[in-house]
PDB file of C-alpha atoms in Angstrom:
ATOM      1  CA  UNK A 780     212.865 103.196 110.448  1.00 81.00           C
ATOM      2  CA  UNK A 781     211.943 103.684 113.948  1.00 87.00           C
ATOM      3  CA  UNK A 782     210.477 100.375 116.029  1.00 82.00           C
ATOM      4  CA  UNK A 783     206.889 101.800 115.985  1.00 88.00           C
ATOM      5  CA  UNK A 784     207.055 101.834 112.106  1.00 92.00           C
ATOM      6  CA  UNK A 785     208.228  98.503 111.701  1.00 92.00           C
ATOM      7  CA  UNK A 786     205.902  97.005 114.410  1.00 94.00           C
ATOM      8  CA  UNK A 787     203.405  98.527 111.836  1.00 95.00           C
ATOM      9  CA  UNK A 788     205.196  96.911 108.954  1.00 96.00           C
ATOM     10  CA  UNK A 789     205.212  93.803 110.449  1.00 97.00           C
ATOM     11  CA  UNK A 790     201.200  93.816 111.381  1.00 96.00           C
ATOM     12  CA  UNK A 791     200.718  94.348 107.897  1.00 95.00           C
ATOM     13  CA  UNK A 792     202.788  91.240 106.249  1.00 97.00           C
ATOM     14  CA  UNK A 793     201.030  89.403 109.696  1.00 97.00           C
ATOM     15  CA  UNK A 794     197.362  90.384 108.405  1.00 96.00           C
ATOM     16  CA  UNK A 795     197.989  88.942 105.255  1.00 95.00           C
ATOM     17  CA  UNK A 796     199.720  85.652 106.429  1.00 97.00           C
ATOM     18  CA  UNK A 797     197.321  84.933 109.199  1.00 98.00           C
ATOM     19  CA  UNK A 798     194.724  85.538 106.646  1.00 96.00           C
ATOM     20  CA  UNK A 799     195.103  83.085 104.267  1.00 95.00           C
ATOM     21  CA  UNK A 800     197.041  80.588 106.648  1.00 97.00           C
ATOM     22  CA  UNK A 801     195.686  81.115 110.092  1.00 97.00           C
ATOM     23  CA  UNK A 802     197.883  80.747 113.344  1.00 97.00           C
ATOM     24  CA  UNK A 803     199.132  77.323 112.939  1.00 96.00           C
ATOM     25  CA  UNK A 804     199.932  77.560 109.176  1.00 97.00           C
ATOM     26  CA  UNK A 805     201.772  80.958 109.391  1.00 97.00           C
ATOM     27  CA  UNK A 806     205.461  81.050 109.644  1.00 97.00           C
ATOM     28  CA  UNK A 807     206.806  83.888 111.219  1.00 97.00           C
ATOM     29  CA  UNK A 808     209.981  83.249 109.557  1.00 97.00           C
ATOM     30  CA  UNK A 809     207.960  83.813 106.302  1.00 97.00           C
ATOM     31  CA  UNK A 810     206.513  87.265 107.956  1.00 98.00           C
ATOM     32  CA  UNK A 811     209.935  88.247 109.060  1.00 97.00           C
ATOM     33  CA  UNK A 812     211.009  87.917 105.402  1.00 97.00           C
ATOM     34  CA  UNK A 813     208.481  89.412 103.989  1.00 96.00           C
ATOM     35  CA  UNK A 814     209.718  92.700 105.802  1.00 96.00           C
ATOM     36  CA  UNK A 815     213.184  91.836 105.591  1.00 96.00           C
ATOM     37  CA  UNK A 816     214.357  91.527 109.125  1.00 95.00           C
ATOM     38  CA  UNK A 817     215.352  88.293 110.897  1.00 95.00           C
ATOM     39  CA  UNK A 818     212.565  86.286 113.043  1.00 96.00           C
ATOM     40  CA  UNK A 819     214.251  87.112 116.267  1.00 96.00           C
ATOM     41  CA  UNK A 820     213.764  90.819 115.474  1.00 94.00           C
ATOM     42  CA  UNK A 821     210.680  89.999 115.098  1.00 95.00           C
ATOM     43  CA  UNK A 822     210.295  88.450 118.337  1.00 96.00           C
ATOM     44  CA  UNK A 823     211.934  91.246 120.408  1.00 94.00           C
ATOM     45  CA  UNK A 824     208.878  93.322 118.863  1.00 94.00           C
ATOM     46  CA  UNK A 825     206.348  91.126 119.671  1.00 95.00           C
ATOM     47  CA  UNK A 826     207.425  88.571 122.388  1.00 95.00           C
ATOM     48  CA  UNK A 827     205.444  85.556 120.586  1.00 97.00           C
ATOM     49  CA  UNK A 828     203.506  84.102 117.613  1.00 98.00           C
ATOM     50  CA  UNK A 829     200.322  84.533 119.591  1.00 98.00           C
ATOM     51  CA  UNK A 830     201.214  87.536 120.689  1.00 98.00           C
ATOM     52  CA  UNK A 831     201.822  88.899 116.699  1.00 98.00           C
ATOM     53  CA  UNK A 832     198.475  87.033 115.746  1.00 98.00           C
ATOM     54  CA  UNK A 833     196.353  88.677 118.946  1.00 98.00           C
ATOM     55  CA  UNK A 834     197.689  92.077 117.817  1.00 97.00           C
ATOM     56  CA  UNK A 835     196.413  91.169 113.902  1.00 97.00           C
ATOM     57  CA  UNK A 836     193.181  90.372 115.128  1.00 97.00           C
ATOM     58  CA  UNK A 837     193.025  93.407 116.962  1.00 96.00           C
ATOM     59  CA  UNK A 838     193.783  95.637 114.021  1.00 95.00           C
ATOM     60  CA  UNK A 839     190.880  93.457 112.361  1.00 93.00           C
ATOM     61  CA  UNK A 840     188.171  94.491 114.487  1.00 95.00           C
ATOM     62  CA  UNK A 841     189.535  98.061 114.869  1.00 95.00           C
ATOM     63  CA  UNK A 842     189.633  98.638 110.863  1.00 93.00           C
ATOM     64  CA  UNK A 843     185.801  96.982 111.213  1.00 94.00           C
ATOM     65  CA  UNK A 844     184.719  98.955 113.769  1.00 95.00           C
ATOM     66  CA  UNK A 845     186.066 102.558 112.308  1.00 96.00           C
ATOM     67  CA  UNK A 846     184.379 101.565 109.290  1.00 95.00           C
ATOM     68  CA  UNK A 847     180.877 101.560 110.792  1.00 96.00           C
ATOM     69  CA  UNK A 848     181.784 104.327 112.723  1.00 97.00           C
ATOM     70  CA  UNK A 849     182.753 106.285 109.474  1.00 97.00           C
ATOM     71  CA  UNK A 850     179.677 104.629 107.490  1.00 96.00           C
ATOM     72  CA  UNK A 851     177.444 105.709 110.336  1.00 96.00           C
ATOM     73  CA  UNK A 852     178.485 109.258 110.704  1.00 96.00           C
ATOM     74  CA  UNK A 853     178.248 109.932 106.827  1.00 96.00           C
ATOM     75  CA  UNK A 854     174.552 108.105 106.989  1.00 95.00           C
ATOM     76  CA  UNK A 855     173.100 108.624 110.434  1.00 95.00           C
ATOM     77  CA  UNK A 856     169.538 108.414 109.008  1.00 95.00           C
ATOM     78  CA  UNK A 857     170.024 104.771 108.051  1.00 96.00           C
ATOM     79  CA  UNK A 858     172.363 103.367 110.311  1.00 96.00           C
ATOM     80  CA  UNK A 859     172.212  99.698 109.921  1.00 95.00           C
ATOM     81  CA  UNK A 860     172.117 100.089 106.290  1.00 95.00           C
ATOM     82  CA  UNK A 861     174.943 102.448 105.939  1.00 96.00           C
ATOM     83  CA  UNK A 862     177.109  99.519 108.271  1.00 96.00           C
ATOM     84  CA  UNK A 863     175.742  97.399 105.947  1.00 94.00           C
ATOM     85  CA  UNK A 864     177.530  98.437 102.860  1.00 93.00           C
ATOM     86  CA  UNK A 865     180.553  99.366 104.429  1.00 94.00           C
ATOM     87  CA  UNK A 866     180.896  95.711 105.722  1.00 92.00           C
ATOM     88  CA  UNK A 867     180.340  95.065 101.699  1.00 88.00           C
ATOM     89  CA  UNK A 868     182.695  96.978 101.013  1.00 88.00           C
ATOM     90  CA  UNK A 869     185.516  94.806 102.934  1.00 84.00           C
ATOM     91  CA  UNK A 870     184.791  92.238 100.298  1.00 79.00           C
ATOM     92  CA  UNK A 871     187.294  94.021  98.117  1.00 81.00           C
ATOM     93  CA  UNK A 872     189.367  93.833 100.826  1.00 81.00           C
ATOM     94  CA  UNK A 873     189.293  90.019 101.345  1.00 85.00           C
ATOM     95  CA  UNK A 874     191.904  89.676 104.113  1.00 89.00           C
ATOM     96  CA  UNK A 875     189.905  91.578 106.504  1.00 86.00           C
ATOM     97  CA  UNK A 876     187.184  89.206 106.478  1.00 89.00           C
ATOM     98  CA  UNK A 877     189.306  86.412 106.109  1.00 93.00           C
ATOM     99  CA  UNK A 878     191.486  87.240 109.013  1.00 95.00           C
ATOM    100  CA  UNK A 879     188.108  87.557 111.162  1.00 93.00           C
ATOM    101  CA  UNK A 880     187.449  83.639 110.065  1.00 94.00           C
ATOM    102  CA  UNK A 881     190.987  82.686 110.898  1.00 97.00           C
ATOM    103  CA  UNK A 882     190.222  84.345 114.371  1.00 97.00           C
ATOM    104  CA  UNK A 883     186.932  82.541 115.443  1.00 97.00           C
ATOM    105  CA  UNK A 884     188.740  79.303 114.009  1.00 96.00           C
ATOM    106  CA  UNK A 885     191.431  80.004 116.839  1.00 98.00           C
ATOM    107  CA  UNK A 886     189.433  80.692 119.625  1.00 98.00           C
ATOM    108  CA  UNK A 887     190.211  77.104 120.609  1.00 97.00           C
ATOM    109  CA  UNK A 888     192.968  78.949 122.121  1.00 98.00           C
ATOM    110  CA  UNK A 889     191.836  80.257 126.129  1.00 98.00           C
ATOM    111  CA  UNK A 890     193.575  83.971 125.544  1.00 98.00           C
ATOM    112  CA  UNK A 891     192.628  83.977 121.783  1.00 98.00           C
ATOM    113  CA  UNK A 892     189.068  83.621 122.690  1.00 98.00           C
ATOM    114  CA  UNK A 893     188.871  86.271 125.042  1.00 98.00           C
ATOM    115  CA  UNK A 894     190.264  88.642 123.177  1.00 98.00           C
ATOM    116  CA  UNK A 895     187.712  87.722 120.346  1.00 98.00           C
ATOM    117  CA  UNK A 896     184.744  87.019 122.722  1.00 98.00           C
ATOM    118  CA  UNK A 897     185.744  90.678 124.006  1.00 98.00           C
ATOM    119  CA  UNK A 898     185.898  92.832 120.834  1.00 98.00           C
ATOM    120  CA  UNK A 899     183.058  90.709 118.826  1.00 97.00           C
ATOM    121  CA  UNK A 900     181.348  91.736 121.441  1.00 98.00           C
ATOM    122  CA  UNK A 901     182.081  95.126 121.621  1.00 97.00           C
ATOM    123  CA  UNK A 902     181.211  95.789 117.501  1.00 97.00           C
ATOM    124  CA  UNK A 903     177.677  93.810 118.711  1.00 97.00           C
ATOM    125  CA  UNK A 904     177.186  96.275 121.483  1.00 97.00           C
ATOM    126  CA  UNK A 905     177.991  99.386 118.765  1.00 96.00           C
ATOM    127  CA  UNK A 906     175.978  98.106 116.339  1.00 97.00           C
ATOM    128  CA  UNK A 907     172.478  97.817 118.884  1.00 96.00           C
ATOM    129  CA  UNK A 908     173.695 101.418 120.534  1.00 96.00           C
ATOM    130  CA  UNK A 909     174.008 103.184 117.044  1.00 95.00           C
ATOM    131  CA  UNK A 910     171.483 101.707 115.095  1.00 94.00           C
ATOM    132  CA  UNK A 911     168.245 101.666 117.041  1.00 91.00           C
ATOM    133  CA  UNK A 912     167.311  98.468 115.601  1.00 94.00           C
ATOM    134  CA  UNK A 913     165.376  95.616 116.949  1.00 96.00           C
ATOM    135  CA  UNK A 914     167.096  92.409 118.747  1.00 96.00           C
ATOM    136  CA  UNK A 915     166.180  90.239 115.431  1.00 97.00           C
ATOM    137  CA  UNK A 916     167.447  93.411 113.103  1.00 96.00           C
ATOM    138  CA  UNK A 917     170.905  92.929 114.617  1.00 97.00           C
ATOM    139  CA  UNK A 918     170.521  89.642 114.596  1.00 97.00           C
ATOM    140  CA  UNK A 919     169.995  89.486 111.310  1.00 95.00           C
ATOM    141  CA  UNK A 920     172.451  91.958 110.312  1.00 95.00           C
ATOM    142  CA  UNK A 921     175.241  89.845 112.154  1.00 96.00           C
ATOM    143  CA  UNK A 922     174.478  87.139 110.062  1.00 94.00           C
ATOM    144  CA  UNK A 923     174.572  88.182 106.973  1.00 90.00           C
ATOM    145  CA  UNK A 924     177.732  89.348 107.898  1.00 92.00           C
ATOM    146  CA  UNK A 925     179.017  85.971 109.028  1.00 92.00           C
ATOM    147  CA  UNK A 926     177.701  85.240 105.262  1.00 89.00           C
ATOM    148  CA  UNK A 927     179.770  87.592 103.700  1.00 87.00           C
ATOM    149  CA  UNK A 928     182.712  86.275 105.328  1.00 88.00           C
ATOM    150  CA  UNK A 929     181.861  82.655 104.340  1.00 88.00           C
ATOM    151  CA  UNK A 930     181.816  84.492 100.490  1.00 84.00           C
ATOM    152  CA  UNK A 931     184.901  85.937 101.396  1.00 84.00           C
ATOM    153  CA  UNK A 932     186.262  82.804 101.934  1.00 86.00           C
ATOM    154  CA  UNK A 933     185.276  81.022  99.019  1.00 84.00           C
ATOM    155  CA  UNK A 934     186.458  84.159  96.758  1.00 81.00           C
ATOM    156  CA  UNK A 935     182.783  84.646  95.690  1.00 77.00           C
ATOM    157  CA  UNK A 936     182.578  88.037  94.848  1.00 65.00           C
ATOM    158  CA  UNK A 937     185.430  87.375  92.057  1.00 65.00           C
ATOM    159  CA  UNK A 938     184.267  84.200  90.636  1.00 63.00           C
ATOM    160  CA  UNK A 939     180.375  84.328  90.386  1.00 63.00           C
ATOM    161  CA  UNK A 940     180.118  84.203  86.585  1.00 67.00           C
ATOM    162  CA  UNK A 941     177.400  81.576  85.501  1.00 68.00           C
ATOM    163  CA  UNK A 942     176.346  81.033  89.200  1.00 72.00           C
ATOM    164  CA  UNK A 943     173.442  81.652  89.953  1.00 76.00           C
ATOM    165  CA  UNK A 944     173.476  80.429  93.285  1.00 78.00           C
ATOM    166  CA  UNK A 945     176.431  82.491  94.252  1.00 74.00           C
ATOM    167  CA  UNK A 946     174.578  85.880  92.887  1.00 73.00           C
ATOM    168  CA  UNK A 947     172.086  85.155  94.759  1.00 74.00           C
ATOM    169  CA  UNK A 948     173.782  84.882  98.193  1.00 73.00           C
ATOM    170  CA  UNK A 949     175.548  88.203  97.770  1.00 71.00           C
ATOM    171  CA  UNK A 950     172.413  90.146  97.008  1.00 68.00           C
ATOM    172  CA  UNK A 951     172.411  93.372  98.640  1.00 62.00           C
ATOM    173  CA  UNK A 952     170.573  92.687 101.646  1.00 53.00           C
ATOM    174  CA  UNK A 953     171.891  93.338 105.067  1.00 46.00           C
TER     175      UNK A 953
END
């Protein structure tokens, strides 16, 4: 396996850690594992912990991003709704959403923050340019977003039987 592939292999098993454990509570040692090399391997690849986590977060926004991209281009008509559902969509993929909370929560970090500052804003900026809606559209769209995630968090969308509360939250509004 050549270094680029397991620098790939490793992001994954880091996008799942740093998901459900965030930067403090992930142990590389666990992530080197979990692609069977040792943890200094691991570190020749990616110099730090912050460094492995910054390059997770990264690959969150990117996967994000291509998916509005993708959801805009097959739905140019509608383009806030069309983001709309394809940010629904990540709820079946919980880790993406999760991984976005674990970043904000580490933005007590100086570098961490930028980075996040930097790309949150760039899928803001996207989503004004492509969608031609209003400053309280995106706004709003943003926020139910930040909703989802919250849902995401609480495993909501797999454990809503007999609440009515909870079905009510995840209507299909965006």
């Amino acid at each position: 396996m050549s270094a680029d592939e397991r620098r790939e292999e490793i992001l994954d098993a880091a996008v799942t850690e740093f998901a459900l454990k965030g930067l403090h509570g992930t142990s590389t040692e666990v992530i080197a594992r979990r692609v069977g090399i040792s943890q200094p391997y691991l570190f020749r690849l990616y110099g730090t912990k912050k460094d492995l986590f910054l390059a997770a977060v990264e690959r969150g926004f990117d996967r994000v991003a291509e998916s509005f991209r993708v959801a805009v281009e097959s739905n140019p008509e509608f383009p806030l709704a069309a983001m709309g559902t394809a940010y629904r969509r990540l709820l079946s993929h919980r880790e993406e959403l999760l991984l976005q909370m674990q970043s904000y929560v580490a933005c007590a970090d100086p570098d961490i923050q930028v980075v996040v500052r930097q790309r949150f804003g760039d899928l803001y900026r996207f989503v004004e340019q492509v969608s031609g809606a209003n400053e309280e559209q995106v706004r709003k769209f943003f926020a139910h977003g930040m909703l989802l995630n919250v849902a995401a968090a609480m495993d909501l969308p797999t454990s809503i039987d007999g609440e009515d509360w909870a079905e009510r939250c995840l209507c299909d509004e965006t």
